[in-house]
Coordinates of N, CA and C and ligand atoms in Angstrom, one line a residue:
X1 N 0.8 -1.2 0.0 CA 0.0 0.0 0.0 C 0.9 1.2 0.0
X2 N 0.4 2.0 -0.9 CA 1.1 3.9 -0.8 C 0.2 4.4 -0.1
X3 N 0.8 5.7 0.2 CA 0.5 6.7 1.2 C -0.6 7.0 0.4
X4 N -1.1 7.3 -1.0 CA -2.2 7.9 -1.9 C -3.6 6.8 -1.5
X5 N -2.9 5.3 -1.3 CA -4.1 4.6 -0.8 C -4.6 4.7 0.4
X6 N -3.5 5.2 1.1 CA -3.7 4.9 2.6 C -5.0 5.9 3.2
X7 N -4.8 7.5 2.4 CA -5.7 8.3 2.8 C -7.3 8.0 2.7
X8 N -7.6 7.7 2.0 CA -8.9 7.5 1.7 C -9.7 6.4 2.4
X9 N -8.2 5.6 2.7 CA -9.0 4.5 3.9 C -9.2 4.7 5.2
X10 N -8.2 5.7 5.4 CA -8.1 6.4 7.1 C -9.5 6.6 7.1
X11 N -10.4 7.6 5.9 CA -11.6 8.3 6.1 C -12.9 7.1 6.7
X12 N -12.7 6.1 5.7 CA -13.6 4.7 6.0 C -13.2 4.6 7.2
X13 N -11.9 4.3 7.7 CA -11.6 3.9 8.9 C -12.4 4.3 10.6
X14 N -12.3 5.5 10.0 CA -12.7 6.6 11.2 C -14.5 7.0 10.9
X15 N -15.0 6.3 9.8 CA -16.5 6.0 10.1 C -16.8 4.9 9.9
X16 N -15.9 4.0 10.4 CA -16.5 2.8 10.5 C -16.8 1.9 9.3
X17 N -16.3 1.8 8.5 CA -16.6 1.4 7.1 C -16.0 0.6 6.7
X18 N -14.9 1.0 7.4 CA -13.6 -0.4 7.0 C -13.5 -2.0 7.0
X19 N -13.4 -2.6 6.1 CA -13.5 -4.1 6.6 C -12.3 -4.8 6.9
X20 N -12.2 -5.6 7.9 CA -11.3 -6.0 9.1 C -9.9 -6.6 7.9
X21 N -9.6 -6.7 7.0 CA -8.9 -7.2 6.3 C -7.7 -5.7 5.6
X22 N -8.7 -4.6 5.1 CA -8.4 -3.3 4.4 C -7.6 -2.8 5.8
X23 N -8.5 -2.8 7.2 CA -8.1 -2.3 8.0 C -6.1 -2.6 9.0
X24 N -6.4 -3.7 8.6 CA -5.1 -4.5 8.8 C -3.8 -3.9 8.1
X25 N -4.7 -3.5 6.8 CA -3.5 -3.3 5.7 C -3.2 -2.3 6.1
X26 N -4.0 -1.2 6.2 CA -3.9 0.0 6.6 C -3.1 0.1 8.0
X27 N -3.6 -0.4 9.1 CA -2.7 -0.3 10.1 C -1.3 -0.5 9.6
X28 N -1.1 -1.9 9.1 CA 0.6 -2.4 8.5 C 0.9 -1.3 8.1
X29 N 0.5 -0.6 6.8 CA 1.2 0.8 6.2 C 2.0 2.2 7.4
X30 N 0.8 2.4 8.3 CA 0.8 3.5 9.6 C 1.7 3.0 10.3
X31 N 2.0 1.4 10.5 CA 3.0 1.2 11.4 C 4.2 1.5 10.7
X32 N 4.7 1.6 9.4 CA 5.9 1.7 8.7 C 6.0 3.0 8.3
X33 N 5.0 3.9 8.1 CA 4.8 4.9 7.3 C 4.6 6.8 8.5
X34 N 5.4 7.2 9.0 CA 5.2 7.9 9.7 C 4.6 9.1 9.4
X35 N 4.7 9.2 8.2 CA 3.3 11.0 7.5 C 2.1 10.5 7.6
X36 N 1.9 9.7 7.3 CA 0.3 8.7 7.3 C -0.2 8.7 9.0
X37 N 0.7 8.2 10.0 CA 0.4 8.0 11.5 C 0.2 9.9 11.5
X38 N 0.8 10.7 11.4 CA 0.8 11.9 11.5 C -0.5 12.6 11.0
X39 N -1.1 11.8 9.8 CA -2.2 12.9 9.1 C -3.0 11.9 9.8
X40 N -3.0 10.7 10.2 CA -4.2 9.7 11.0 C -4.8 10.6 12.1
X41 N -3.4 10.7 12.6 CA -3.7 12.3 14.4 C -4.4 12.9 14.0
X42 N -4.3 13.4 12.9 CA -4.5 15.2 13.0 C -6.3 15.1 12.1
X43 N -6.7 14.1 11.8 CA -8.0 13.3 10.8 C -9.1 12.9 12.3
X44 N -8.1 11.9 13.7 CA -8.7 12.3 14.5 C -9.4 13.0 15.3
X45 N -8.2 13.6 15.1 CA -8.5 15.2 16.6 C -9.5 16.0 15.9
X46 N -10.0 16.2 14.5 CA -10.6 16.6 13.5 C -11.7 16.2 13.7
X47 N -11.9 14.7 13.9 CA -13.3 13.9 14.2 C -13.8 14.3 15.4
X48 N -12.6 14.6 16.1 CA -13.5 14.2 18.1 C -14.0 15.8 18.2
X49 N -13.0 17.2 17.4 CA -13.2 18.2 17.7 C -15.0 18.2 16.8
X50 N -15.0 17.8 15.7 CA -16.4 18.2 14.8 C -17.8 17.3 15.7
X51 N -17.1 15.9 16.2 CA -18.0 15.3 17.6 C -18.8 16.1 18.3
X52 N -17.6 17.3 18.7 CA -17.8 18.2 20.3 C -19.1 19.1 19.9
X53 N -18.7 19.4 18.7 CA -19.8 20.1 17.9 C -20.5 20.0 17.5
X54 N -21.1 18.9 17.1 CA -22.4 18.2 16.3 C -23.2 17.6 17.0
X55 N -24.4 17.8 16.8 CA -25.6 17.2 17.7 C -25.8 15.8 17.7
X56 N -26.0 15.5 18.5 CA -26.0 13.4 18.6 C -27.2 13.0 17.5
X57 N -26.9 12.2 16.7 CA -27.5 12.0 15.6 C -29.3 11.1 16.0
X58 N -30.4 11.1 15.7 CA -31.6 11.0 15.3 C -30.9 8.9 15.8
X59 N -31.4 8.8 16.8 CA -30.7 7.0 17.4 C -31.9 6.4 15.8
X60 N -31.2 5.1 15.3 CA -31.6 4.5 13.9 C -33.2 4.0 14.4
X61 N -33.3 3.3 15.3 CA -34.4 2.6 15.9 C -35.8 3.4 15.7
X62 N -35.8 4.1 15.2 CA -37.0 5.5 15.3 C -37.5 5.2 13.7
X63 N -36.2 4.5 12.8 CA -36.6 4.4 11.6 C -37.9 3.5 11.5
X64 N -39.0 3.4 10.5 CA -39.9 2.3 10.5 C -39.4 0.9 10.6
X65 N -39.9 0.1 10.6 CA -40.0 -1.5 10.3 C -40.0 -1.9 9.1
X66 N -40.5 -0.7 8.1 CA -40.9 -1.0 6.5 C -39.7 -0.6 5.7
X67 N -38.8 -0.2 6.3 CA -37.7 0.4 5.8 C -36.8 -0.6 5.8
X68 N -37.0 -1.4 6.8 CA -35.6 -2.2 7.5 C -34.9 -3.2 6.3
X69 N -35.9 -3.4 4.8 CA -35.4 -4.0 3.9 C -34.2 -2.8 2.8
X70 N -34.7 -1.8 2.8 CA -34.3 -0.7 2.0 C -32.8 -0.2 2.6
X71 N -31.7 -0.3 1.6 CA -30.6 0.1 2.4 C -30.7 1.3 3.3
X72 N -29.7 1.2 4.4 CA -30.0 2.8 4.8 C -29.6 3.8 4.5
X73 N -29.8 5.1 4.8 CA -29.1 6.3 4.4 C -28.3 6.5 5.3
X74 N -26.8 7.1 4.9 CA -26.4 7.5 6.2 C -26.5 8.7 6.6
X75 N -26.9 8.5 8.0 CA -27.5 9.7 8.8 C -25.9 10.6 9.5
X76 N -25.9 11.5 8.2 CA -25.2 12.0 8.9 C -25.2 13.9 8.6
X77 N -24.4 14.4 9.5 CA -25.1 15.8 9.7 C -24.3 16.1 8.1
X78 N -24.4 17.8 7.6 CA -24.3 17.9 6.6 C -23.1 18.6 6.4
X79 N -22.5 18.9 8.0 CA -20.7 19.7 8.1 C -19.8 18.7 8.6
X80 N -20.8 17.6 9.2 CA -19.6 16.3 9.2 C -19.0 15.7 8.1
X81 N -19.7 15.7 7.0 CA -20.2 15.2 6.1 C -18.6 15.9 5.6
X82 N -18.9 17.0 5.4 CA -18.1 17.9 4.5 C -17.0 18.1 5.1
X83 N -16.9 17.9 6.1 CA -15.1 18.1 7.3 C -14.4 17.0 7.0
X84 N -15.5 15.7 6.8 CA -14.9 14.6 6.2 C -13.9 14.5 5.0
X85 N -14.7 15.4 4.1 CA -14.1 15.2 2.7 C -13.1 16.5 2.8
X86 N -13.0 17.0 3.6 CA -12.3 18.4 3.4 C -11.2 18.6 4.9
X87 N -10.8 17.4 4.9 CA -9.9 17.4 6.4 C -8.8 19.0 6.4
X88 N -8.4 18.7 5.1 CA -7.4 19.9 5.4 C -8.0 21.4 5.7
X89 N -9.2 21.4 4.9 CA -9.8 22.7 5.2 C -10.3 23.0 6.4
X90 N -10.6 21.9 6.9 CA -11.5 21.9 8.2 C -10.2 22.2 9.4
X91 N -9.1 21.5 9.4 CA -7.9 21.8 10.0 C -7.4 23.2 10.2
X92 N -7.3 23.6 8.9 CA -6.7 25.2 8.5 C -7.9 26.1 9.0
X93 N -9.4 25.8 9.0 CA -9.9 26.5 9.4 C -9.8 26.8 11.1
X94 N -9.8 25.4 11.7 CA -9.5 25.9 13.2 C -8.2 26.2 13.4
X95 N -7.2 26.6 12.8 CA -6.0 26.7 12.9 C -6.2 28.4 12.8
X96 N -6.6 29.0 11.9 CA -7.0 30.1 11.7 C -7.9 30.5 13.0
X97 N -8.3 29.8 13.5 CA -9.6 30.7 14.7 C -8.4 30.7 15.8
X98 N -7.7 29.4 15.9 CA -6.8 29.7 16.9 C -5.5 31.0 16.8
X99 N -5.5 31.0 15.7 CA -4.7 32.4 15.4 C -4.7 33.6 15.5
X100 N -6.2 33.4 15.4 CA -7.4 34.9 15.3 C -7.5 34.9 16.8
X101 N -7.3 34.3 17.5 CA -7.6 34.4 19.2 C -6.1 34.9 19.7
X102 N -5.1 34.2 19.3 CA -4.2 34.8 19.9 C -3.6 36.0 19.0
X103 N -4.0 36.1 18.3 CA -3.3 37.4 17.3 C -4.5 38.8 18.4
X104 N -5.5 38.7 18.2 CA -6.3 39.6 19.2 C -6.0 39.7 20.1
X105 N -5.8 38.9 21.2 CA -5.0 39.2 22.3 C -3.7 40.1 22.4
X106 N -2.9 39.7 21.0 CA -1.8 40.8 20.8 C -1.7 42.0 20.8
X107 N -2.7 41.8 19.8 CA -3.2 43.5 19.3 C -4.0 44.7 20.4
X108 N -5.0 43.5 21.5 CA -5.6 44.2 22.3 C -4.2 44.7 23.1
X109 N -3.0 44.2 23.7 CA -2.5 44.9 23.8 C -1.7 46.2 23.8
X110 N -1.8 46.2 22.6 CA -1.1 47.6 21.8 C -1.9 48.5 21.7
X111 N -3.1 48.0 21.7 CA -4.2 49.1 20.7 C -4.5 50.6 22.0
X112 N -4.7 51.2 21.7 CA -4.8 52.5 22.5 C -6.6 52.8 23.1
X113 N -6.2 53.6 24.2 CA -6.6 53.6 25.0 C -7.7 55.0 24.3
X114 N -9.3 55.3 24.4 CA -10.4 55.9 24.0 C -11.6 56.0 25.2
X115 N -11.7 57.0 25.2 CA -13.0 57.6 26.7 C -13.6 58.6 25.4
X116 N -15.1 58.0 25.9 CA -16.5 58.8 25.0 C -17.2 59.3 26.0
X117 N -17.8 60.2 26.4 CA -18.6 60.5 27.0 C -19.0 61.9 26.6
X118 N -20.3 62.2 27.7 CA -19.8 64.1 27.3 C -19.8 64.7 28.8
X119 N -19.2 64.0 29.8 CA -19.1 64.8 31.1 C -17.1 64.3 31.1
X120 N -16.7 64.3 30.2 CA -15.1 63.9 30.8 C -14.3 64.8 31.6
X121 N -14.9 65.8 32.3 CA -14.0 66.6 32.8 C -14.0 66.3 34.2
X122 N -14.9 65.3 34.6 CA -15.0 64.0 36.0 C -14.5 63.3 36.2
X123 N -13.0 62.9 34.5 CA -12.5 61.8 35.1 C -11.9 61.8 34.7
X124 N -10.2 61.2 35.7 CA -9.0 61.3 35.6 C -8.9 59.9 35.1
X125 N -7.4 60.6 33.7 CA -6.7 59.3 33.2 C -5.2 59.1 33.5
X126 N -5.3 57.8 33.9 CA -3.4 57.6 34.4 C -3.1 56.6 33.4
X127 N -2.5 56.7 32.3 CA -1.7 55.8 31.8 C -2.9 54.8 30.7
X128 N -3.2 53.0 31.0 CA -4.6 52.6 30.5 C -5.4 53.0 31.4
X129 N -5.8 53.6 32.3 CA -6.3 53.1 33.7 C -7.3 54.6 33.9
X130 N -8.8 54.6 33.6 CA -9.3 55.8 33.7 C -10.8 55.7 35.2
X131 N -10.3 57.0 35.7 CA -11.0 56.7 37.3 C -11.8 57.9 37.0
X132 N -13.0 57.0 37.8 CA -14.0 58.4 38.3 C -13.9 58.0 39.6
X133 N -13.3 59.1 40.2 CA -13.0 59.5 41.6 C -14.2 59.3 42.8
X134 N -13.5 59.7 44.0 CA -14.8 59.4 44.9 C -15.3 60.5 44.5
X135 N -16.7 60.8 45.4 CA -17.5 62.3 44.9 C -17.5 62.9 43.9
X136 N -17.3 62.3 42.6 CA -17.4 63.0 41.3 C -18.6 62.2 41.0
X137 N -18.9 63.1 39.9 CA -20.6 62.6 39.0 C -20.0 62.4 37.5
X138 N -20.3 61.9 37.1 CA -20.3 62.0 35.4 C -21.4 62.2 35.0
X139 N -22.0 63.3 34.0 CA -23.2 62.7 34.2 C -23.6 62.4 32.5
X140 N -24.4 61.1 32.4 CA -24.7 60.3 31.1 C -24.0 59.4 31.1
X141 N -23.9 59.1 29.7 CA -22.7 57.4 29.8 C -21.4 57.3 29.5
X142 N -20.7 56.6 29.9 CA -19.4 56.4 29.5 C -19.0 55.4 28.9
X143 N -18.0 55.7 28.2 CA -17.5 54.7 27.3 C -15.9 54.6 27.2
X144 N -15.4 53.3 27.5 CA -13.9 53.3 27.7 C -13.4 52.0 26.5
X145 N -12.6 52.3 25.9 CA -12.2 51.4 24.9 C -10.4 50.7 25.3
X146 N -10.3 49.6 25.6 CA -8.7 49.7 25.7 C -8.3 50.0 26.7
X147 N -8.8 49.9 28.1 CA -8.6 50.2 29.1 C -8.8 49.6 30.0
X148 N -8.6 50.3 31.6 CA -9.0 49.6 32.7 C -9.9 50.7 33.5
X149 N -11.1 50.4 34.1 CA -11.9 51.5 34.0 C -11.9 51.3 35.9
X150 N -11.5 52.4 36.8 CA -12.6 52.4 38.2 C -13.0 53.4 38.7
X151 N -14.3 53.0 39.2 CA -15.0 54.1 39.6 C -15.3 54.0 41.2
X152 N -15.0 54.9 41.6 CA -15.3 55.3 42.8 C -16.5 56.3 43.4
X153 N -16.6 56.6 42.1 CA -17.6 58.2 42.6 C -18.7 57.3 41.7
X154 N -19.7 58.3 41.0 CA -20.9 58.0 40.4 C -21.2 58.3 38.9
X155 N -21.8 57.4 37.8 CA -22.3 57.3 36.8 C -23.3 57.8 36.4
X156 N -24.5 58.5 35.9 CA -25.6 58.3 35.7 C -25.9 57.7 34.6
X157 N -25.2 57.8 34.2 CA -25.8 56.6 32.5 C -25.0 55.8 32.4
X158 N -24.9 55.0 31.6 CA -24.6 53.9 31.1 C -23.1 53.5 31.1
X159 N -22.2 52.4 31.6 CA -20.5 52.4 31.6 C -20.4 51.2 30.6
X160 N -20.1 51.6 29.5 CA -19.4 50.3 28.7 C -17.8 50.5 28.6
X161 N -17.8 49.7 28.6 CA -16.3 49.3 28.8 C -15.8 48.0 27.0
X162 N -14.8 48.2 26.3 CA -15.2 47.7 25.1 C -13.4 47.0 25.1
X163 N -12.9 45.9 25.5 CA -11.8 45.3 25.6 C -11.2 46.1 26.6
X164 N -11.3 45.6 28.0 CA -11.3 46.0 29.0 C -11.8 45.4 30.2
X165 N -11.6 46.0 31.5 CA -12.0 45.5 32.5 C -12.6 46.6 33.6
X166 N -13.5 46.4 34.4 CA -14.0 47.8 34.9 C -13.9 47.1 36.6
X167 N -13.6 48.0 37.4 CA -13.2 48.0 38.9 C -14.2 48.8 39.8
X168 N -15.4 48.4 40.1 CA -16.1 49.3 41.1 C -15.4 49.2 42.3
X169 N -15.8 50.4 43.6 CA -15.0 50.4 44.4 C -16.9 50.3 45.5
X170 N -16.7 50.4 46.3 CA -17.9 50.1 47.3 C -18.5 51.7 47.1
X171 N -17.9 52.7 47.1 CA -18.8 54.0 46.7 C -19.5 54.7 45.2
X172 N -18.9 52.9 44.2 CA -19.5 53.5 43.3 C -20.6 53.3 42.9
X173 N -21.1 54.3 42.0 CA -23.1 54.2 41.7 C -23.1 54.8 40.4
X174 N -23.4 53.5 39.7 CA -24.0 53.5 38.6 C -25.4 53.3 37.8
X175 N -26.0 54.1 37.4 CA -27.3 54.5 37.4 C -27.9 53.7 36.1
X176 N -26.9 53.4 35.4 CA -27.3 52.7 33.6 C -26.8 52.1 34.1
X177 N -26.8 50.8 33.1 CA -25.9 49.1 32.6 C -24.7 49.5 32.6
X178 N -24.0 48.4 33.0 CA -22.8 48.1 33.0 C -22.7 47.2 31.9
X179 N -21.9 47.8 30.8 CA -21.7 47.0 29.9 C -20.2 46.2 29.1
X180 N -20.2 45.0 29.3 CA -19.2 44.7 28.7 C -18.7 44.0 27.6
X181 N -17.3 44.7 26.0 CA -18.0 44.3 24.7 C -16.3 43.6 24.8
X182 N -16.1 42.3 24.5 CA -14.8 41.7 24.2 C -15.2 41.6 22.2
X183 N -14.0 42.8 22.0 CA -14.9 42.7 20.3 C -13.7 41.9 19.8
X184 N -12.5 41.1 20.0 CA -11.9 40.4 19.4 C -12.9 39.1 19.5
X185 N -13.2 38.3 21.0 CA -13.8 37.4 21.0 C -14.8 37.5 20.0
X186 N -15.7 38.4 20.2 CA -16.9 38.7 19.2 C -16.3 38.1 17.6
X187 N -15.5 38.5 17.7 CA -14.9 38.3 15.7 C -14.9 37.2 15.5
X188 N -14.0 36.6 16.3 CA -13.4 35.1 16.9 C -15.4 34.4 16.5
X189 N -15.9 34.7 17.2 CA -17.2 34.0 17.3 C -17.6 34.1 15.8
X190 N -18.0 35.4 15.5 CA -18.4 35.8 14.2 C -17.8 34.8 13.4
X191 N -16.6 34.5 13.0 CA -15.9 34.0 11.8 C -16.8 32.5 12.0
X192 N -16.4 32.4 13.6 CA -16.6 30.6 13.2 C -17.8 30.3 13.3
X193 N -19.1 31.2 13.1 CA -20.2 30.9 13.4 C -20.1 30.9 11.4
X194 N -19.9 32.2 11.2 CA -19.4 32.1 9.5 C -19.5 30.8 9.0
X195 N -18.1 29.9 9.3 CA -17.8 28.9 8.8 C -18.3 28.2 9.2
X196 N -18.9 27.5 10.4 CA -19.7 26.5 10.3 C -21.0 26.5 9.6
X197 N -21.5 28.0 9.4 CA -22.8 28.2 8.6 C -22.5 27.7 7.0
X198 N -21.2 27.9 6.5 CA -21.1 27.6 5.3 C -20.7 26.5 5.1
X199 N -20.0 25.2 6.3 CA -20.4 24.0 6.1 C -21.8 23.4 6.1
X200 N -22.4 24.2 6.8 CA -23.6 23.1 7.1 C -24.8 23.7 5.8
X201 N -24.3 24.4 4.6 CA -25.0 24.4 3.8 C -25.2 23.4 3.1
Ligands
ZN1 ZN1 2.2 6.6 4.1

């Protein structure tokens, strides 16, 4: 057996399809052939991660009794289906989300520090780190981008905070929502809601 045979049987393999003889052969090859054991891993971890994600299939028993002559269909979802035939894309694509997660973390980083409001003359900025003091008012909402936000004194409208983290102190009062927006995560989400929508077409 070549490595061009070997792949196509890994896929039978890993849905069960394989018959005990093919399977043997296939092992034999994986035992000699170390790219093969390598794309077998990475065809797994592919399976168990698209597992994690797919809804437990419709149990067969539900099928009629009138059917039981008729081959079956296989019941299978319609992005398993496709992750199957598309291992490497399916790979590269979570390879890409994991990149997109830590590449955003990077950037959030660097990225600079933004206060919206229209009372800012209530609140002092040190560095990322922007405080509303004790006994100060702000009045309406605030908005901190890229920062670390605490408040000591009082809000009346609304505190969003937008890749960041906010620190009330026991005197603070905030009158609006406290709102918090992680927009890398968000992306992160976005994309892979993206791609799994365009597998499961
Ligand atoms: Zn091989």
């Amino acid at each position: 057996m070549n490595c061009r045979d070997a792949i196509p049987l890994m896929h039978e393999y890993l849905d069960g399809d394989l018959p005990g003889t093919e399977a043997a052969k296939l092992k034999e090859h994986m035992l000699a052939c170390r790219d093969c054991r390598a794309m077998f891993e990475q065809f797994e971890k592919t399976e168990a991660l698209v597992r994690s994600l797919t809804p437990a299939p419709v149990p067969d028993d539900l099928t009629p009794k009138i059917m039981s002559g008729i081959p079956k269909p296989r019941r299978r979802s319609g992005w398993l289906r496709w992750v199957r035939r598309h291992p490497a894309v399916s790979v590269a694509a979570v390879f890409v989300a994991v990149m997109l997660v830590s590449f955003a973390s990077l950037w959030n980083q660097d990225a600079e520090l933004a206060v919206k409001g229209a009372d800012l003359d209530q609140v002092q900025i040190h560095g990322h780190t922007v405080i509303v003091p004790q006994g100060r008012t702000v009045h309406g909402n605030l908005v901190v981008e890229n920062g670390e936000v605490r408040v000591d004194g009082e809000v009346t409208g609304n505190l969003t905070v937008i890749d960041g983290t906010v620190n009330m102190a026991s005197t603070a009062h905030i009158a609006g929502q406290i709102k918090q927006v992680d927009q890398a995560l968000d992306y992160v989400w976005y994309k892979l809601n993206e791609w799994a929508g365009l597998i499961a077409r």
